[in-house]
Amino acid sequence: MTSSGQSRQTEGDPDLRRRTITWIVGLALVGLIFDGYDLVVYGTLVPVFLRDPSQLGPVDPAQAGALGSYALVGVLVGALMAGSVADIVGRRKVMLTAYAWFSVGMIATAFTGTAGTFGILRFLTGLGVGALVATTGALVAEFAPPGRKNLCNAVTYSGVPLGSLVAALLAILLLPVIGWRGMLLIGGIPLVTLLPLALVRMPESPAWLMSRGRVAEAEQAALRCGIPLAEIASRPSPATAPATDGRPGFGGLFRDYLVPTVLLGLMSAVGLVLVYALNTWLPELMGRAGFSTSGSLSFLLVLNGGAVVGALLASRLADRFGPKKIVAASFGIGAVAIALMTVDLPLAVLLAFVAVVGLGTSGTQILIYGFVATYYRTNVRSAGVAWCAGFGRLGGVGGPLVGGLMVASGLALDSIFYVLAALAVAGVVLTWLVPGTHRGVPRRGERQDASTAAAN
């Protein structure tokens, strides 16, 4: 091999790396589109279940909230399980299993006939959804080039609100035609499309291989993906790192990052209360405010459209100024916009505020995942993202329940929005309390990846 060829392998191939990250982000994005569709399609079906007892039997608002939460309990369990597993067996295997699992779960749920069976299958489907959400951020962060990690994660996790947007749009267009069972069957499409493609085009992370001491495999994988060898060599592995750096998974996460991990989990929980309270109950709330069924679903469409656009723009700022400041600002903007929804405004202005609410809720959650994925070292990164996604799902579980209880209690519409605005303010406070990552004295036992440090 010529010296120029050796240099090209050692320094990486920018074109090959660009193609690799495009495939990875593309596949991960599509997976999270169906992930978001899976979790949010239920919100578009709630009015059907409340008004038509022939579907699942009589369903009241409190029970509807509980049914919405079963899937999120599954997400919590699946995410926490996947965090440790992905740091041990690899990101790729967990993601491929998750694609198959939640697709089969959606198909099975479409054939249920009782509320009890529906809830059980929603829980089981949630296991696959949680595993996917918990693993995706770690994989993307490990392939993304320095200085683009928050952007790549924002593009990827925008799949969740994009899936929500697709669910709302398809509900407007197709729900009267294909019914709620057809809406759930759509969620099984990845089984015959995304999964086969990912089997061929999704590689294992060289950084994860290096963190497991599989140096030769890591170097070969890096060369195949166009990643400079120096980039993965700078990352500590059990073979090269001191014992205080090498503990993988949740053990290393809670030993070396206890305070920030608790705060990041609470941030995610607050964010997901907002995300799922609004995605589950916004159509019903706007319907009670006097809007038609299709009109109230349009608010859900605008909410998630605002989340996607806002998060992509904010992620560029996060790469430049650091994610902490941008996440705090996004929570704050969301609080103001939610409070302003109580004002009597023209429809166009109200829709604009709903789009900003999307940035301050689902958009903020996208930014949080990017924050977490670039915060931790390699051998605890998947556990960190899993903790954020899993513990945060306590908020996701609470969101539909809190919304259902507020609606069932007859609480005024303005009061409901004020409660949600107060939660967004709590998110601002929690974000500012997270310790600085890499620009001060490192925490005990912490030695950060060079690429992670560059991203923060």
PDB file of C-alpha atoms in Angstrom, residues 134-281:
ATOM      1  CA  ALA A 134     -32.416   4.276  24.568  1.00  0.00           C
ATOM      2  CA  THR A 135     -29.898   2.951  22.040  1.00  0.00           C
ATOM      3  CA  THR A 136     -30.270   5.284  19.069  1.00  0.00           C
ATOM      4  CA  GLY A 137     -28.659   8.346  20.662  1.00  0.00           C
ATOM      5  CA  ALA A 138     -25.555   6.422  21.699  1.00  0.00           C
ATOM      6  CA  LEU A 139     -25.046   4.970  18.217  1.00  0.00           C
ATOM      7  CA  VAL A 140     -25.515   8.275  16.405  1.00  0.00           C
ATOM      8  CA  ALA A 141     -23.264  10.190  18.821  1.00  0.00           C
ATOM      9  CA  GLU A 142     -20.475   7.659  18.285  1.00  0.00           C
ATOM     10  CA  PHE A 143     -20.580   7.973  14.498  1.00  0.00           C
ATOM     11  CA  ALA A 144     -21.216  11.723  14.240  1.00  0.00           C
ATOM     12  CA  PRO A 145     -18.151  13.931  13.613  1.00  0.00           C
ATOM     13  CA  PRO A 146     -16.997  16.315  16.353  1.00  0.00           C
ATOM     14  CA  GLY A 147     -18.915  19.588  16.323  1.00  0.00           C
ATOM     15  CA  ARG A 148     -21.950  17.964  14.688  1.00  0.00           C
ATOM     16  CA  LYS A 149     -23.115  15.595  17.400  1.00  0.00           C
ATOM     17  CA  ASN A 150     -26.037  17.685  18.671  1.00  0.00           C
ATOM     18  CA  LEU A 151     -27.166  18.346  15.096  1.00  0.00           C
ATOM     19  CA  CYS A 152     -27.015  14.662  14.121  1.00  0.00           C
ATOM     20  CA  ASN A 153     -28.913  13.676  17.262  1.00  0.00           C
ATOM     21  CA  ALA A 154     -31.484  16.407  16.647  1.00  0.00           C
ATOM     22  CA  VAL A 155     -32.040  15.201  13.074  1.00  0.00           C
ATOM     23  CA  THR A 156     -32.404  11.638  14.353  1.00  0.00           C
ATOM     24  CA  TYR A 157     -34.675  12.344  17.325  1.00  0.00           C
ATOM     25  CA  SER A 158     -36.815  14.681  15.249  1.00  0.00           C
ATOM     26  CA  GLY A 159     -38.211  11.381  14.030  1.00  0.00           C
ATOM     27  CA  VAL A 160     -40.286  11.165  17.212  1.00  0.00           C
ATOM     28  CA  PRO A 161     -42.297  14.370  16.600  1.00  0.00           C
ATOM     29  CA  LEU A 162     -42.264  13.630  12.846  1.00  0.00           C
ATOM     30  CA  GLY A 163     -43.928  10.329  13.666  1.00  0.00           C
ATOM     31  CA  SER A 164     -46.408  12.220  15.826  1.00  0.00           C
ATOM     32  CA  LEU A 165     -47.045  14.597  12.942  1.00  0.00           C
ATOM     33  CA  VAL A 166     -47.589  11.654  10.574  1.00  0.00           C
ATOM     34  CA  ALA A 167     -49.987  10.070  13.063  1.00  0.00           C
ATOM     35  CA  ALA A 168     -52.040  13.275  13.279  1.00  0.00           C
ATOM     36  CA  LEU A 169     -52.047  13.772   9.503  1.00  0.00           C
ATOM     37  CA  LEU A 170     -53.012  10.182   8.750  1.00  0.00           C
ATOM     38  CA  ALA A 171     -55.721  10.322  11.416  1.00  0.00           C
ATOM     39  CA  ILE A 172     -57.246  13.340   9.670  1.00  0.00           C
ATOM     40  CA  LEU A 173     -57.068  11.645   6.261  1.00  0.00           C
ATOM     41  CA  LEU A 174     -57.524   7.949   6.995  1.00  0.00           C
ATOM     42  CA  LEU A 175     -59.092   7.360  10.429  1.00  0.00           C
ATOM     43  CA  PRO A 176     -62.669   7.655   9.103  1.00  0.00           C
ATOM     44  CA  VAL A 177     -61.762   5.200   6.323  1.00  0.00           C
ATOM     45  CA  ILE A 178     -59.524   2.534   7.913  1.00  0.00           C
ATOM     46  CA  GLY A 179     -60.560   2.923  11.549  1.00  0.00           C
ATOM     47  CA  TRP A 180     -58.344   2.634  14.601  1.00  0.00           C
ATOM     48  CA  ARG A 181     -57.231  -0.892  13.719  1.00  0.00           C
ATOM     49  CA  GLY A 182     -55.885   0.268  10.374  1.00  0.00           C
ATOM     50  CA  MET A 183     -54.035   3.114  12.080  1.00  0.00           C
ATOM     51  CA  LEU A 184     -52.244   0.603  14.312  1.00  0.00           C
ATOM     52  CA  LEU A 185     -51.428  -1.739  11.424  1.00  0.00           C
ATOM     53  CA  ILE A 186     -49.505   1.091   9.759  1.00  0.00           C
ATOM     54  CA  GLY A 187     -47.095   0.876  12.693  1.00  0.00           C
ATOM     55  CA  GLY A 188     -46.068  -2.640  11.617  1.00  0.00           C
ATOM     56  CA  ILE A 189     -44.582  -1.518   8.296  1.00  0.00           C
ATOM     57  CA  PRO A 190     -40.937  -1.467   9.600  1.00  0.00           C
ATOM     58  CA  LEU A 191     -41.017  -5.262   9.916  1.00  0.00           C
ATOM     59  CA  VAL A 192     -40.887  -5.644   6.121  1.00  0.00           C
ATOM     60  CA  THR A 193     -39.084  -2.416   5.178  1.00  0.00           C
ATOM     61  CA  LEU A 194     -36.773  -0.869   7.754  1.00  0.00           C
ATOM     62  CA  LEU A 195     -35.582  -4.077   9.432  1.00  0.00           C
ATOM     63  CA  PRO A 196     -34.244  -5.777   6.259  1.00  0.00           C
ATOM     64  CA  LEU A 197     -32.503  -2.563   5.188  1.00  0.00           C
ATOM     65  CA  ALA A 198     -30.917  -2.040   8.611  1.00  0.00           C
ATOM     66  CA  LEU A 199     -29.630  -5.614   8.627  1.00  0.00           C
ATOM     67  CA  VAL A 200     -27.551  -4.736   5.568  1.00  0.00           C
ATOM     68  CA  ARG A 201     -26.636  -1.070   6.088  1.00  0.00           C
ATOM     69  CA  MET A 202     -26.305  -0.462   9.845  1.00  0.00           C
ATOM     70  CA  PRO A 203     -22.771  -1.147  11.196  1.00  0.00           C
ATOM     71  CA  GLU A 204     -21.669  -1.637  14.773  1.00  0.00           C
ATOM     72  CA  SER A 205     -20.064   1.339  16.498  1.00  0.00           C
ATOM     73  CA  PRO A 206     -16.231   1.328  16.357  1.00  0.00           C
ATOM     74  CA  ALA A 207     -16.214   3.368  19.569  1.00  0.00           C
ATOM     75  CA  TRP A 208     -18.232   0.677  21.354  1.00  0.00           C
ATOM     76  CA  LEU A 209     -15.910  -2.043  20.017  1.00  0.00           C
ATOM     77  CA  MET A 210     -12.924  -0.074  21.315  1.00  0.00           C
ATOM     78  CA  SER A 211     -14.587   0.403  24.708  1.00  0.00           C
ATOM     79  CA  ARG A 212     -14.893  -3.387  24.982  1.00  0.00           C
ATOM     80  CA  GLY A 213     -11.186  -3.876  24.249  1.00  0.00           C
ATOM     81  CA  ARG A 214     -11.831  -5.287  20.745  1.00  0.00           C
ATOM     82  CA  VAL A 215      -9.159  -3.072  19.219  1.00  0.00           C
ATOM     83  CA  ALA A 216      -8.600  -4.908  15.910  1.00  0.00           C
ATOM     84  CA  GLU A 217     -12.334  -5.082  15.177  1.00  0.00           C
ATOM     85  CA  ALA A 218     -12.737  -1.421  16.100  1.00  0.00           C
ATOM     86  CA  GLU A 219      -9.977  -0.358  13.732  1.00  0.00           C
ATOM     87  CA  GLN A 220     -11.407  -2.441  10.875  1.00  0.00           C
ATOM     88  CA  ALA A 221     -14.881  -1.040  11.470  1.00  0.00           C
ATOM     89  CA  ALA A 222     -13.511   2.510  11.568  1.00  0.00           C
ATOM     90  CA  LEU A 223     -11.723   2.026   8.251  1.00  0.00           C
ATOM     91  CA  ARG A 224     -14.894   0.620   6.648  1.00  0.00           C
ATOM     92  CA  CYS A 225     -16.837   3.652   7.875  1.00  0.00           C
ATOM     93  CA  GLY A 226     -14.198   6.302   7.019  1.00  0.00           C
ATOM     94  CA  ILE A 227     -13.570   7.276  10.664  1.00  0.00           C
ATOM     95  CA  PRO A 228     -10.010   8.385  11.538  1.00  0.00           C
ATOM     96  CA  LEU A 229      -8.235   5.815  13.677  1.00  0.00           C
ATOM     97  CA  ALA A 230      -6.975   8.577  15.967  1.00  0.00           C
ATOM     98  CA  GLU A 231     -10.570   9.459  16.829  1.00  0.00           C
ATOM     99  CA  ILE A 232     -11.442   6.049  18.222  1.00  0.00           C
ATOM    100  CA  ALA A 233      -7.960   5.475  19.662  1.00  0.00           C
ATOM    101  CA  SER A 234      -8.448   8.537  21.893  1.00  0.00           C
ATOM    102  CA  ARG A 235     -11.408   6.868  23.546  1.00  0.00           C
ATOM    103  CA  PRO A 236     -10.656   4.851  26.688  1.00  0.00           C
ATOM    104  CA  SER A 237     -11.295   1.125  26.659  1.00  0.00           C
ATOM    105  CA  PRO A 238     -11.111  -1.473  29.419  1.00  0.00           C
ATOM    106  CA  ALA A 239      -7.767  -2.556  27.993  1.00  0.00           C
ATOM    107  CA  THR A 240      -6.182   0.896  28.213  1.00  0.00           C
ATOM    108  CA  ALA A 241      -8.130   2.877  30.804  1.00  0.00           C
ATOM    109  CA  PRO A 242      -7.531   2.860  34.546  1.00  0.00           C
ATOM    110  CA  ALA A 243      -9.934   0.857  36.642  1.00  0.00           C
ATOM    111  CA  THR A 244     -11.656   4.028  37.806  1.00  0.00           C
ATOM    112  CA  ASP A 245     -12.507   4.813  34.147  1.00  0.00           C
ATOM    113  CA  GLY A 246     -13.376   1.375  32.848  1.00  0.00           C
ATOM    114  CA  ARG A 247     -16.556   0.247  34.606  1.00  0.00           C
ATOM    115  CA  PRO A 248     -19.275   0.042  31.917  1.00  0.00           C
ATOM    116  CA  GLY A 249     -23.033   0.398  32.070  1.00  0.00           C
ATOM    117  CA  PHE A 250     -25.077   1.568  35.021  1.00  0.00           C
ATOM    118  CA  GLY A 251     -22.322   0.768  37.528  1.00  0.00           C
ATOM    119  CA  GLY A 252     -19.974   3.342  36.020  1.00  0.00           C
ATOM    120  CA  LEU A 253     -22.850   5.726  35.322  1.00  0.00           C
ATOM    121  CA  PHE A 254     -23.973   6.036  38.943  1.00  0.00           C
ATOM    122  CA  ARG A 255     -20.502   5.901  40.429  1.00  0.00           C
ATOM    123  CA  ASP A 256     -18.958   8.662  38.323  1.00  0.00           C
ATOM    124  CA  TYR A 257     -21.997  10.738  37.301  1.00  0.00           C
ATOM    125  CA  LEU A 258     -24.514  10.402  40.136  1.00  0.00           C
ATOM    126  CA  VAL A 259     -25.660  14.030  40.523  1.00  0.00           C
ATOM    127  CA  PRO A 260     -25.875  14.917  36.806  1.00  0.00           C
ATOM    128  CA  THR A 261     -27.549  11.590  36.050  1.00  0.00           C
ATOM    129  CA  VAL A 262     -30.300  12.233  38.606  1.00  0.00           C
ATOM    130  CA  LEU A 263     -30.813  15.769  37.279  1.00  0.00           C
ATOM    131  CA  LEU A 264     -30.822  14.678  33.632  1.00  0.00           C
ATOM    132  CA  GLY A 265     -33.364  11.978  34.464  1.00  0.00           C
ATOM    133  CA  LEU A 266     -35.615  14.513  36.176  1.00  0.00           C
ATOM    134  CA  MET A 267     -35.229  16.893  33.215  1.00  0.00           C
ATOM    135  CA  SER A 268     -36.329  14.147  30.867  1.00  0.00           C
ATOM    136  CA  ALA A 269     -39.242  13.225  33.127  1.00  0.00           C
ATOM    137  CA  VAL A 270     -40.513  16.814  33.208  1.00  0.00           C
ATOM    138  CA  GLY A 271     -40.096  17.127  29.454  1.00  0.00           C
ATOM    139  CA  LEU A 272     -41.999  13.908  28.799  1.00  0.00           C
ATOM    140  CA  VAL A 273     -44.873  14.865  31.097  1.00  0.00           C
ATOM    141  CA  LEU A 274     -45.346  17.845  28.796  1.00  0.00           C
ATOM    142  CA  VAL A 275     -44.844  15.826  25.601  1.00  0.00           C
ATOM    143  CA  TYR A 276     -47.343  13.097  26.389  1.00  0.00           C
ATOM    144  CA  ALA A 277     -49.895  15.191  28.225  1.00  0.00           C
ATOM    145  CA  LEU A 278     -50.158  17.414  25.156  1.00  0.00           C
ATOM    146  CA  ASN A 279     -49.900  14.679  22.508  1.00  0.00           C
ATOM    147  CA  THR A 280     -52.538  12.586  24.260  1.00  0.00           C
ATOM    148  CA  TRP A 281     -54.967  15.307  25.330  1.00  0.00           C
TER     149      TRP A 281
END
